[in-house]
PDB file of C-alpha atoms and ligand atoms in Angstrom:
ATOM      1  CA  MET A   1      -1.228   0.659 -22.718  1.00 95.00           C
ATOM      2  CA  LEU A   2      -0.589   1.427 -19.029  1.00 98.00           C
ATOM      3  CA  TYR A   3      -1.256  -1.287 -16.459  1.00 98.00           C
ATOM      4  CA  ILE A   4      -1.717  -0.413 -12.792  1.00 98.00           C
ATOM      5  CA  VAL A   5      -0.540  -3.502 -10.934  1.00 98.00           C
ATOM      6  CA  PRO A   6      -1.238  -4.050  -7.213  1.00 98.00           C
ATOM      7  CA  THR A   7       1.497  -5.924  -5.337  1.00 98.00           C
ATOM      8  CA  PRO A   8       1.457  -7.753  -1.958  1.00 98.00           C
ATOM      9  CA  ILE A   9       1.211  -5.704   1.268  1.00 98.00           C
ATOM     10  CA  GLY A  10       3.059  -8.332   3.296  1.00 96.00           C
ATOM     11  CA  ASN A  11       2.572 -11.916   2.214  1.00 96.00           C
ATOM     12  CA  LEU A  12       4.348 -12.327  -1.131  1.00 93.00           C
ATOM     13  CA  GLY A  13       1.818 -15.005  -2.074  1.00 94.00           C
ATOM     14  CA  ASP A  14      -0.822 -12.298  -2.471  1.00 96.00           C
ATOM     15  CA  ILE A  15      -0.049 -11.597  -6.103  1.00 97.00           C
ATOM     16  CA  THR A  16      -2.461 -12.651  -8.818  1.00 97.00           C
ATOM     17  CA  HIS A  17      -1.555 -14.802 -11.840  1.00 97.00           C
ATOM     18  CA  ARG A  18      -2.622 -11.908 -14.007  1.00 98.00           C
ATOM     19  CA  ALA A  19      -0.327  -9.461 -12.186  1.00 98.00           C
ATOM     20  CA  GLN A  20       2.621 -11.844 -12.717  1.00 98.00           C
ATOM     21  CA  GLU A  21       1.729 -12.238 -16.383  1.00 98.00           C
ATOM     22  CA  VAL A  22       1.497  -8.482 -16.938  1.00 98.00           C
ATOM     23  CA  LEU A  23       4.768  -7.791 -15.094  1.00 98.00           C
ATOM     24  CA  SER A  24       6.520 -10.489 -17.184  1.00 98.00           C
ATOM     25  CA  THR A  25       5.268  -9.251 -20.548  1.00 98.00           C
ATOM     26  CA  VAL A  26       5.289  -5.425 -20.423  1.00 98.00           C
ATOM     27  CA  ASP A  27       8.226  -3.502 -21.942  1.00 98.00           C
ATOM     28  CA  LEU A  28       8.910  -1.541 -18.760  1.00 98.00           C
ATOM     29  CA  ILE A  29       7.927  -1.507 -15.089  1.00 98.00           C
ATOM     30  CA  LEU A  30       7.750   1.831 -13.286  1.00 97.00           C
ATOM     31  CA  ALA A  31       8.431   1.260  -9.589  1.00 97.00           C
ATOM     32  CA  GLU A  32       8.260   3.476  -6.519  1.00 94.00           C
ATOM     33  CA  ASP A  33      11.448   1.887  -5.156  1.00 95.00           C
ATOM     34  CA  THR A  34      13.236  -0.288  -7.698  1.00 96.00           C
ATOM     35  CA  ARG A  35      15.038  -2.267  -4.943  1.00 97.00           C
ATOM     36  CA  VAL A  36      11.740  -3.280  -3.304  1.00 96.00           C
ATOM     37  CA  THR A  37      10.202  -4.281  -6.637  1.00 97.00           C
ATOM     38  CA  GLN A  38      13.378  -6.099  -7.679  1.00 97.00           C
ATOM     39  CA  ARG A  39      12.937  -8.464  -4.718  1.00 95.00           C
ATOM     40  CA  LEU A  40       9.379  -9.271  -5.820  1.00 96.00           C
ATOM     41  CA  LEU A  41      10.450  -9.770  -9.440  1.00 97.00           C
ATOM     42  CA  ALA A  42      13.321 -12.039  -8.364  1.00 96.00           C
ATOM     43  CA  LYS A  43      10.898 -14.277  -6.435  1.00 95.00           C
ATOM     44  CA  TYR A  44       8.767 -14.716  -9.562  1.00 95.00           C
ATOM     45  CA  GLU A  45      11.731 -14.841 -11.970  1.00 96.00           C
ATOM     46  CA  ILE A  46      10.569 -11.779 -13.866  1.00 97.00           C
ATOM     47  CA  HIS A  47      13.294  -9.960 -15.800  1.00 97.00           C
ATOM     48  CA  THR A  48      11.432  -6.905 -17.149  1.00 98.00           C
ATOM     49  CA  PRO A  49      13.441  -3.634 -17.037  1.00 97.00           C
ATOM     50  CA  LEU A  50      12.637  -1.351 -14.105  1.00 97.00           C
ATOM     51  CA  ARG A  51      12.595   2.411 -13.913  1.00 96.00           C
ATOM     52  CA  SER A  52      11.992   4.617 -10.901  1.00 95.00           C
ATOM     53  CA  TYR A  53       8.663   6.490 -10.597  1.00 94.00           C
ATOM     54  CA  HIS A  54       7.998   8.029  -7.192  1.00 90.00           C
ATOM     55  CA  ALA A  55       6.417  11.031  -5.498  1.00 85.00           C
ATOM     56  CA  HIS A  56       9.545  13.166  -6.039  1.00 87.00           C
ATOM     57  CA  ASN A  57       9.904  12.616  -9.785  1.00 87.00           C
ATOM     58  CA  GLU A  58       6.352  11.928 -10.950  1.00 85.00           C
ATOM     59  CA  HIS A  59       5.856  15.486 -12.262  1.00 86.00           C
ATOM     60  CA  GLN A  60       8.970  15.321 -14.483  1.00 87.00           C
ATOM     61  CA  THR A  61       8.558  11.651 -15.470  1.00 91.00           C
ATOM     62  CA  THR A  62       4.871  11.662 -16.415  1.00 94.00           C
ATOM     63  CA  ALA A  63       5.405  13.418 -19.786  1.00 94.00           C
ATOM     64  CA  ASN A  64       8.170  10.913 -20.718  1.00 95.00           C
ATOM     65  CA  VAL A  65       5.931   7.991 -19.824  1.00 96.00           C
ATOM     66  CA  ILE A  66       3.102   9.364 -21.976  1.00 97.00           C
ATOM     67  CA  GLN A  67       5.573   9.642 -24.873  1.00 96.00           C
ATOM     68  CA  LEU A  68       6.677   6.005 -24.399  1.00 97.00           C
ATOM     69  CA  LEU A  69       3.013   4.935 -24.437  1.00 98.00           C
ATOM     70  CA  LYS A  70       2.434   6.932 -27.620  1.00 97.00           C
ATOM     71  CA  ASP A  71       5.466   5.130 -29.120  1.00 97.00           C
ATOM     72  CA  GLY A  72       3.592   1.875 -28.524  1.00 97.00           C
ATOM     73  CA  LYS A  73       5.346   0.648 -25.366  1.00 98.00           C
ATOM     74  CA  THR A  74       3.416  -1.301 -22.740  1.00 98.00           C
ATOM     75  CA  ILE A  75       4.150  -0.137 -19.222  1.00 98.00           C
ATOM     76  CA  ALA A  76       3.206  -1.350 -15.726  1.00 98.00           C
ATOM     77  CA  LEU A  77       3.138   0.885 -12.670  1.00 98.00           C
ATOM     78  CA  VAL A  78       3.702  -0.659  -9.229  1.00 98.00           C
ATOM     79  CA  SER A  79       4.218   0.867  -5.800  1.00 97.00           C
ATOM     80  CA  ASP A  80       6.167  -0.630  -2.885  1.00 97.00           C
ATOM     81  CA  ALA A  81       3.031  -2.388  -1.658  1.00 97.00           C
ATOM     82  CA  GLY A  82      -0.663  -2.478  -2.429  1.00 98.00           C
ATOM     83  CA  THR A  83      -2.452  -0.579  -5.145  1.00 98.00           C
ATOM     84  CA  PRO A  84      -0.703   2.367  -6.850  1.00 98.00           C
ATOM     85  CA  GLY A  85      -2.745   5.555  -6.468  1.00 97.00           C
ATOM     86  CA  ILE A  86      -4.024   4.577  -2.999  1.00 98.00           C
ATOM     87  CA  SER A  87      -1.838   6.750  -0.728  1.00 97.00           C
ATOM     88  CA  ASP A  88       0.915   6.117  -3.294  1.00 96.00           C
ATOM     89  CA  PRO A  89       1.929   7.672  -6.645  1.00 95.00           C
ATOM     90  CA  GLY A  90      -0.335   6.781  -9.545  1.00 96.00           C
ATOM     91  CA  PHE A  91      -3.146   9.318  -9.775  1.00 96.00           C
ATOM     92  CA  MET A  92      -1.123  11.835 -11.783  1.00 95.00           C
ATOM     93  CA  LEU A  93      -0.064   9.265 -14.384  1.00 97.00           C
ATOM     94  CA  VAL A  94      -3.547   7.802 -14.802  1.00 97.00           C
ATOM     95  CA  ARG A  95      -5.021  11.297 -15.208  1.00 97.00           C
ATOM     96  CA  ALA A  96      -2.349  12.162 -17.795  1.00 97.00           C
ATOM     97  CA  CYS A  97      -3.147   8.924 -19.687  1.00 98.00           C
ATOM     98  CA  ARG A  98      -6.861   9.721 -19.682  1.00 98.00           C
ATOM     99  CA  GLU A  99      -6.153  13.227 -20.965  1.00 97.00           C
ATOM    100  CA  ALA A 100      -3.844  11.826 -23.676  1.00 97.00           C
ATOM    101  CA  GLU A 101      -6.413   9.125 -24.494  1.00 97.00           C
ATOM    102  CA  GLU A 102      -3.929   6.373 -23.691  1.00 97.00           C
ATOM    103  CA  GLU A 103      -5.510   3.137 -22.520  1.00 97.00           C
ATOM    104  CA  VAL A 104      -5.298   2.297 -18.799  1.00 98.00           C
ATOM    105  CA  VAL A 105      -5.991  -1.117 -17.303  1.00 98.00           C
ATOM    106  CA  VAL A 106      -6.170  -1.350 -13.500  1.00 98.00           C
ATOM    107  CA  LEU A 107      -5.736  -4.869 -12.133  1.00 98.00           C
ATOM    108  CA  PRO A 108      -7.724  -5.755  -8.992  1.00 98.00           C
ATOM    109  CA  GLY A 109      -5.501  -6.789  -6.094  1.00 98.00           C
ATOM    110  CA  PRO A 110      -4.064  -6.107  -2.655  1.00 98.00           C
ATOM    111  CA  THR A 111      -4.693  -2.908  -0.744  1.00 98.00           C
ATOM    112  CA  ALA A 112      -4.423  -2.486   3.039  1.00 98.00           C
ATOM    113  CA  PHE A 113      -7.686  -0.763   3.869  1.00 98.00           C
ATOM    114  CA  VAL A 114     -10.071  -3.433   2.532  1.00 98.00           C
ATOM    115  CA  PRO A 115      -8.971  -6.319   4.787  1.00 98.00           C
ATOM    116  CA  ALA A 116      -8.670  -3.895   7.743  1.00 98.00           C
ATOM    117  CA  LEU A 117     -12.177  -2.510   7.235  1.00 98.00           C
ATOM    118  CA  VAL A 118     -13.811  -5.886   6.657  1.00 98.00           C
ATOM    119  CA  GLY A 119     -11.862  -7.552   9.499  1.00 98.00           C
ATOM    120  CA  SER A 120     -12.784  -4.821  11.998  1.00 97.00           C
ATOM    121  CA  GLY A 121     -16.366  -6.045  12.023  1.00 96.00           C
ATOM    122  CA  PHE A 122     -17.523  -2.416  11.928  1.00 96.00           C
ATOM    123  CA  PRO A 123     -20.235  -1.495   9.409  1.00 94.00           C
ATOM    124  CA  CYS A 124     -18.634  -1.544   5.963  1.00 94.00           C
ATOM    125  CA  ASP A 125     -21.668  -0.939   3.755  1.00 93.00           C
ATOM    126  CA  ARG A 126     -20.650   2.723   3.747  1.00 94.00           C
ATOM    127  CA  PHE A 127     -17.248   4.028   4.767  1.00 97.00           C
ATOM    128  CA  PHE A 128     -14.998   7.033   4.311  1.00 98.00           C
ATOM    129  CA  PHE A 129     -11.352   6.513   3.374  1.00 98.00           C
ATOM    130  CA  GLU A 130      -9.185   9.334   4.743  1.00 98.00           C
ATOM    131  CA  GLY A 131      -5.780   7.712   4.197  1.00 98.00           C
ATOM    132  CA  PHE A 132      -2.962   9.663   5.882  1.00 98.00           C
ATOM    133  CA  LEU A 133      -3.910  12.792   7.795  1.00 98.00           C
ATOM    134  CA  PRO A 134      -1.581  15.763   7.257  1.00 96.00           C
ATOM    135  CA  HIS A 135       1.196  15.562   9.868  1.00 93.00           C
ATOM    136  CA  LYS A 136       0.848  19.148  11.095  1.00 89.00           C
ATOM    137  CA  LYS A 137      -0.760  21.909   9.028  1.00 93.00           C
ATOM    138  CA  GLY A 138      -4.363  21.089   8.180  1.00 96.00           C
ATOM    139  CA  ARG A 139      -4.621  18.118  10.566  1.00 96.00           C
ATOM    140  CA  GLN A 140      -7.043  19.836  12.905  1.00 96.00           C
ATOM    141  CA  THR A 141      -9.228  20.909   9.949  1.00 97.00           C
ATOM    142  CA  ARG A 142      -9.396  17.292   8.734  1.00 98.00           C
ATOM    143  CA  TRP A 143     -10.469  16.047  12.188  1.00 98.00           C
ATOM    144  CA  LYS A 144     -13.198  18.691  12.341  1.00 97.00           C
ATOM    145  CA  PHE A 145     -14.417  17.448   8.961  1.00 97.00           C
ATOM    146  CA  LEU A 146     -14.144  13.756   9.865  1.00 97.00           C
ATOM    147  CA  VAL A 147     -16.369  14.104  12.940  1.00 96.00           C
ATOM    148  CA  THR A 148     -19.193  15.169  10.606  1.00 94.00           C
ATOM    149  CA  ILE A 149     -19.040  11.954   8.525  1.00 95.00           C
ATOM    150  CA  PRO A 150     -21.742   9.496   9.609  1.00 93.00           C
ATOM    151  CA  HIS A 151     -19.890   6.414   8.309  1.00 95.00           C
ATOM    152  CA  THR A 152     -17.044   4.148   9.389  1.00 97.00           C
ATOM    153  CA  LEU A 153     -13.749   6.027   8.952  1.00 98.00           C
ATOM    154  CA  VAL A 154     -10.535   4.491   7.614  1.00 98.00           C
ATOM    155  CA  LEU A 155      -7.126   6.040   8.293  1.00 98.00           C
ATOM    156  CA  TYR A 156      -3.572   5.075   7.459  1.00 98.00           C
ATOM    157  CA  GLU A 157      -1.153   5.985  10.236  1.00 97.00           C
ATOM    158  CA  SER A 158       2.499   5.525  11.048  1.00 97.00           C
ATOM    159  CA  PRO A 159       3.495   3.913  14.367  1.00 97.00           C
ATOM    160  CA  TYR A 160       5.208   7.195  15.326  1.00 96.00           C
ATOM    161  CA  ARG A 161       1.863   8.986  15.431  1.00 96.00           C
ATOM    162  CA  LEU A 162      -0.398   6.129  16.625  1.00 98.00           C
ATOM    163  CA  VAL A 163      -0.840   7.303  20.236  1.00 97.00           C
ATOM    164  CA  LYS A 164      -1.197  10.936  19.126  1.00 97.00           C
ATOM    165  CA  CYS A 165      -3.862   9.869  16.625  1.00 98.00           C
ATOM    166  CA  LEU A 166      -5.800   7.863  19.244  1.00 98.00           C
ATOM    167  CA  ASP A 167      -5.647  10.835  21.631  1.00 97.00           C
ATOM    168  CA  GLU A 168      -7.001  13.063  18.873  1.00 98.00           C
ATOM    169  CA  ILE A 169      -9.904  10.658  18.236  1.00 98.00           C
ATOM    170  CA  ARG A 170     -10.753  10.857  21.950  1.00 96.00           C
ATOM    171  CA  THR A 171     -10.541  14.663  21.849  1.00 96.00           C
ATOM    172  CA  TYR A 172     -12.447  15.394  18.645  1.00 96.00           C
ATOM    173  CA  PHE A 173     -15.345  12.928  18.738  1.00 94.00           C
ATOM    174  CA  ALA A 174     -18.142  14.034  21.040  1.00 84.00           C
ATOM    175  CA  GLU A 175     -19.368  10.497  21.703  1.00 85.00           C
ATOM    176  CA  ILE A 176     -17.199   7.500  22.481  1.00 89.00           C
ATOM    177  CA  ARG A 177     -16.422   5.461  19.353  1.00 94.00           C
ATOM    178  CA  ASN A 178     -15.237   1.910  18.872  1.00 96.00           C
ATOM    179  CA  VAL A 179     -11.800   1.888  17.324  1.00 97.00           C
ATOM    180  CA  CYS A 180      -9.818  -0.908  15.713  1.00 98.00           C
ATOM    181  CA  VAL A 181      -6.086  -0.742  15.062  1.00 98.00           C
ATOM    182  CA  VAL A 182      -5.054  -3.364  12.524  1.00 98.00           C
ATOM    183  CA  ARG A 183      -1.341  -4.080  12.346  1.00 98.00           C
ATOM    184  CA  GLU A 184       0.810  -6.024   9.913  1.00 98.00           C
ATOM    185  CA  ILE A 185      -1.947  -7.360   7.654  1.00 98.00           C
ATOM    186  CA  SER A 186      -1.023 -10.622   5.932  1.00 98.00           C
ATOM    187  CA  LYS A 187       2.289 -10.810   7.842  1.00 97.00           C
ATOM    188  CA  MET A 188       3.355 -13.164  10.616  1.00 96.00           C
ATOM    189  CA  HIS A 189       2.366 -10.760  13.416  1.00 95.00           C
ATOM    190  CA  GLU A 190      -0.975  -9.600  12.044  1.00 98.00           C
ATOM    191  CA  GLN A 191      -3.083  -8.268  14.924  1.00 97.00           C
ATOM    192  CA  TYR A 192      -6.426  -6.574  15.512  1.00 98.00           C
ATOM    193  CA  HIS A 193      -6.664  -4.342  18.608  1.00 98.00           C
ATOM    194  CA  PHE A 194     -10.149  -3.206  19.669  1.00 97.00           C
ATOM    195  CA  GLY A 195     -11.248  -0.618  22.215  1.00 96.00           C
ATOM    196  CA  THR A 196     -12.124   2.999  22.724  1.00 96.00           C
ATOM    197  CA  ALA A 197      -9.556   5.573  21.631  1.00 97.00           C
ATOM    198  CA  ALA A 198      -8.751   6.282  25.298  1.00 96.00           C
ATOM    199  CA  GLY A 199      -8.452   2.572  26.154  1.00 96.00           C
ATOM    200  CA  LEU A 200      -6.244   1.805  23.153  1.00 97.00           C
ATOM    201  CA  SER A 201      -4.033   4.846  23.741  1.00 97.00           C
ATOM    202  CA  ALA A 202      -3.415   3.747  27.339  1.00 97.00           C
ATOM    203  CA  TRP A 203      -2.814   0.154  26.218  1.00 97.00           C
ATOM    204  CA  PHE A 204      -0.287   1.074  23.518  1.00 97.00           C
ATOM    205  CA  GLU A 205       1.516   3.383  25.966  1.00 96.00           C
ATOM    206  CA  LYS A 206       1.878   0.374  28.271  1.00 97.00           C
ATOM    207  CA  HIS A 207       2.972  -1.895  25.387  1.00 96.00           C
ATOM    208  CA  PRO A 208       5.461   0.146  23.323  1.00 95.00           C
ATOM    209  CA  GLU A 209       6.722  -3.095  21.753  1.00 94.00           C
ATOM    210  CA  LYS A 210       3.364  -3.245  19.880  1.00 94.00           C
ATOM    211  CA  VAL A 211       3.642   0.284  18.526  1.00 95.00           C
ATOM    212  CA  LYS A 212       5.391  -0.848  15.392  1.00 94.00           C
ATOM    213  CA  GLY A 213       4.831  -2.140  11.905  1.00 96.00           C
ATOM    214  CA  GLU A 214       2.283  -0.929   9.407  1.00 98.00           C
ATOM    215  CA  MET A 215      -1.179  -0.066  10.610  1.00 98.00           C
ATOM    216  CA  VAL A 216      -4.672   0.951   9.630  1.00 98.00           C
ATOM    217  CA  ILE A 217      -7.035   2.664  12.088  1.00 98.00           C
ATOM    218  CA  ILE A 218     -10.772   2.074  11.727  1.00 98.00           C
ATOM    219  CA  ILE A 219     -13.218   4.287  13.628  1.00 98.00           C
ATOM    220  CA  SER A 220     -16.723   2.899  13.912  1.00 96.00           C
ATOM    221  CA  SER A 221     -19.739   5.045  13.233  1.00 91.00           C
ATOM    222  CA  GLU A 222     -21.506   3.234  16.060  1.00 63.00           C
ATOM    223  CA  THR A 223     -21.782   5.171  19.283  1.00 54.00           C
ATOM    224  CA  SER A 224     -21.783   2.293  21.776  1.00 41.00           C
ATOM    225  CA  ALA A 225     -18.339   1.724  23.217  1.00 42.00           C
ATOM    226  CA  ARG A 226     -16.753  -1.615  23.942  1.00 42.00           C
ATOM    227  CA  GLU A 227     -14.814  -0.154  26.875  1.00 41.00           C
ATOM    228  CA  GLY A 228     -11.496  -1.768  27.592  1.00 43.00           C
ATOM    229  CA  GLN A 229     -12.023  -4.571  25.092  1.00 47.00           C
ATOM    230  CA  GLU A 230      -8.709  -5.347  23.520  1.00 47.00           C
ATOM    231  CA  GLU A 231      -7.931  -8.332  21.451  1.00 48.00           C
ATOM    232  CA  ASP A 232      -4.341  -9.381  21.373  1.00 46.00           C
ATOM    233  CA  ASP A 233      -3.540 -12.724  19.779  1.00 44.00           C
ATOM    234  CA  ASP A 234      -0.123 -12.762  21.492  1.00 47.00           C
ATOM    235  CA  GLU A 235      -1.519 -12.858  24.994  1.00 45.00           C
TER     236      GLU A 235
HETATM  237  N1  LIG B   1      -0.840   1.581  -1.704  1.00 87.90           N
HETATM  238  C1  LIG B   1      -1.043   0.992  -0.396  1.00 87.90           C
HETATM  239  C2  LIG B   1      -2.435   0.354  -0.347  1.00 87.90           C
HETATM  240  O1  LIG B   1      -2.985   0.068  -1.410  1.00 87.90           O
HETATM  241  O2  LIG B   1      -2.945   0.111   0.744  1.00 87.90           O
HETATM  242  C3  LIG B   1      -0.836   2.003   0.710  1.00 87.90           C
HETATM  243  C4  LIG B   1       0.541   2.591   0.728  1.00 87.90           C
HETATM  244  S1  LIG B   1       0.793   3.720   2.031  1.00 87.90           S
HETATM  245  C5  LIG B   1       2.297   4.462   1.539  1.00 87.90           C
HETATM  246  C6  LIG B   1       1.374   2.692   3.348  1.00 87.90           C
HETATM  247  C7  LIG B   1       0.349   2.591   4.480  1.00 87.90           C
HETATM  248  O3  LIG B   1      -0.603   1.584   4.164  1.00 87.90           O
HETATM  249  C8  LIG B   1       0.968   2.156   5.795  1.00 87.90           C
HETATM  250  O4  LIG B   1       1.496   3.243   6.528  1.00 87.90           O
HETATM  251  C9  LIG B   1      -0.227   1.544   6.495  1.00 87.90           C
HETATM  252  O5  LIG B   1      -1.068   2.549   7.020  1.00 87.90           O
HETATM  253  C10 LIG B   1      -0.936   0.868   5.320  1.00 87.90           C
HETATM  254  N2  LIG B   1      -0.428  -0.514   5.154  1.00 87.90           N
HETATM  255  C11 LIG B   1       0.306  -0.991   4.137  1.00 87.90           C
HETATM  256  N3  LIG B   1       0.586  -2.304   4.324  1.00 87.90           N
HETATM  257  C12 LIG B   1      -0.002  -2.647   5.501  1.00 87.90           C
HETATM  258  C13 LIG B   1      -0.076  -3.860   6.246  1.00 87.90           C
HETATM  259  N4  LIG B   1       0.523  -4.982   5.823  1.00 87.90           N
HETATM  260  N5  LIG B   1      -0.755  -3.850   7.414  1.00 87.90           N
HETATM  261  C14 LIG B   1      -1.369  -2.732   7.853  1.00 87.90           C
HETATM  262  N6  LIG B   1      -1.329  -1.557   7.190  1.00 87.90           N
HETATM  263  C15 LIG B   1      -0.661  -1.516   6.029  1.00 87.90           C
END
């Protein structure tokens, strides 16, 4: 049996009782970065053996993991934060388990885009999750596709490309859109920044100290802009 176990995206309290129980009782935990997971396990006094499973070894490791499952081992997969498979390794292993008819149990739990989407206040009855855009090749093609989606859009972005991404939103979308940049969800400096792409780009250029941490960008499907409206809990 393979368990997919979501782990906290910031606040270490955001782990379910069931996740702790599974991590304590499986034979092996596959972790994206064993050092990161070790810190979580230490907090909850979990002593299950850890093995590395990340984007660079998932092709080679998947067959071994399937063999362990066939031998009757119970295994949990975790990523550094959030739900494995969501912009993290996991998909390949789950697909291999399905093909090998090995049982998979996915625990519900933390993931960054749900609190960001809901907290933005933008329509969340229908949304499109893009995750990370390609850094270079194919980025323009994705933007041209995204402008055709009539729903709220959800992107993961690194602080290094935040201003570039906001400038691209301004360039590619014909009408002005409301945008929300959500930083550091569930951490001490959690913040929601609202505005147009142009307004937010200018604001972040003026406040480079805020261009840091982990972030989710939400683009509203609504066309009415809330020009210059920025919410900053620090100020
Ligand atoms: N598996 C994770 C999930 O379920 O959300 C996503 C992992 S992906 C490698 C990391 C990205 O998720 C970050 O670059 C950021 O876009 C987003 N993210 C993760 N934790 C976050 C947080 N605490 N606040 C805001 N965004 C976060």
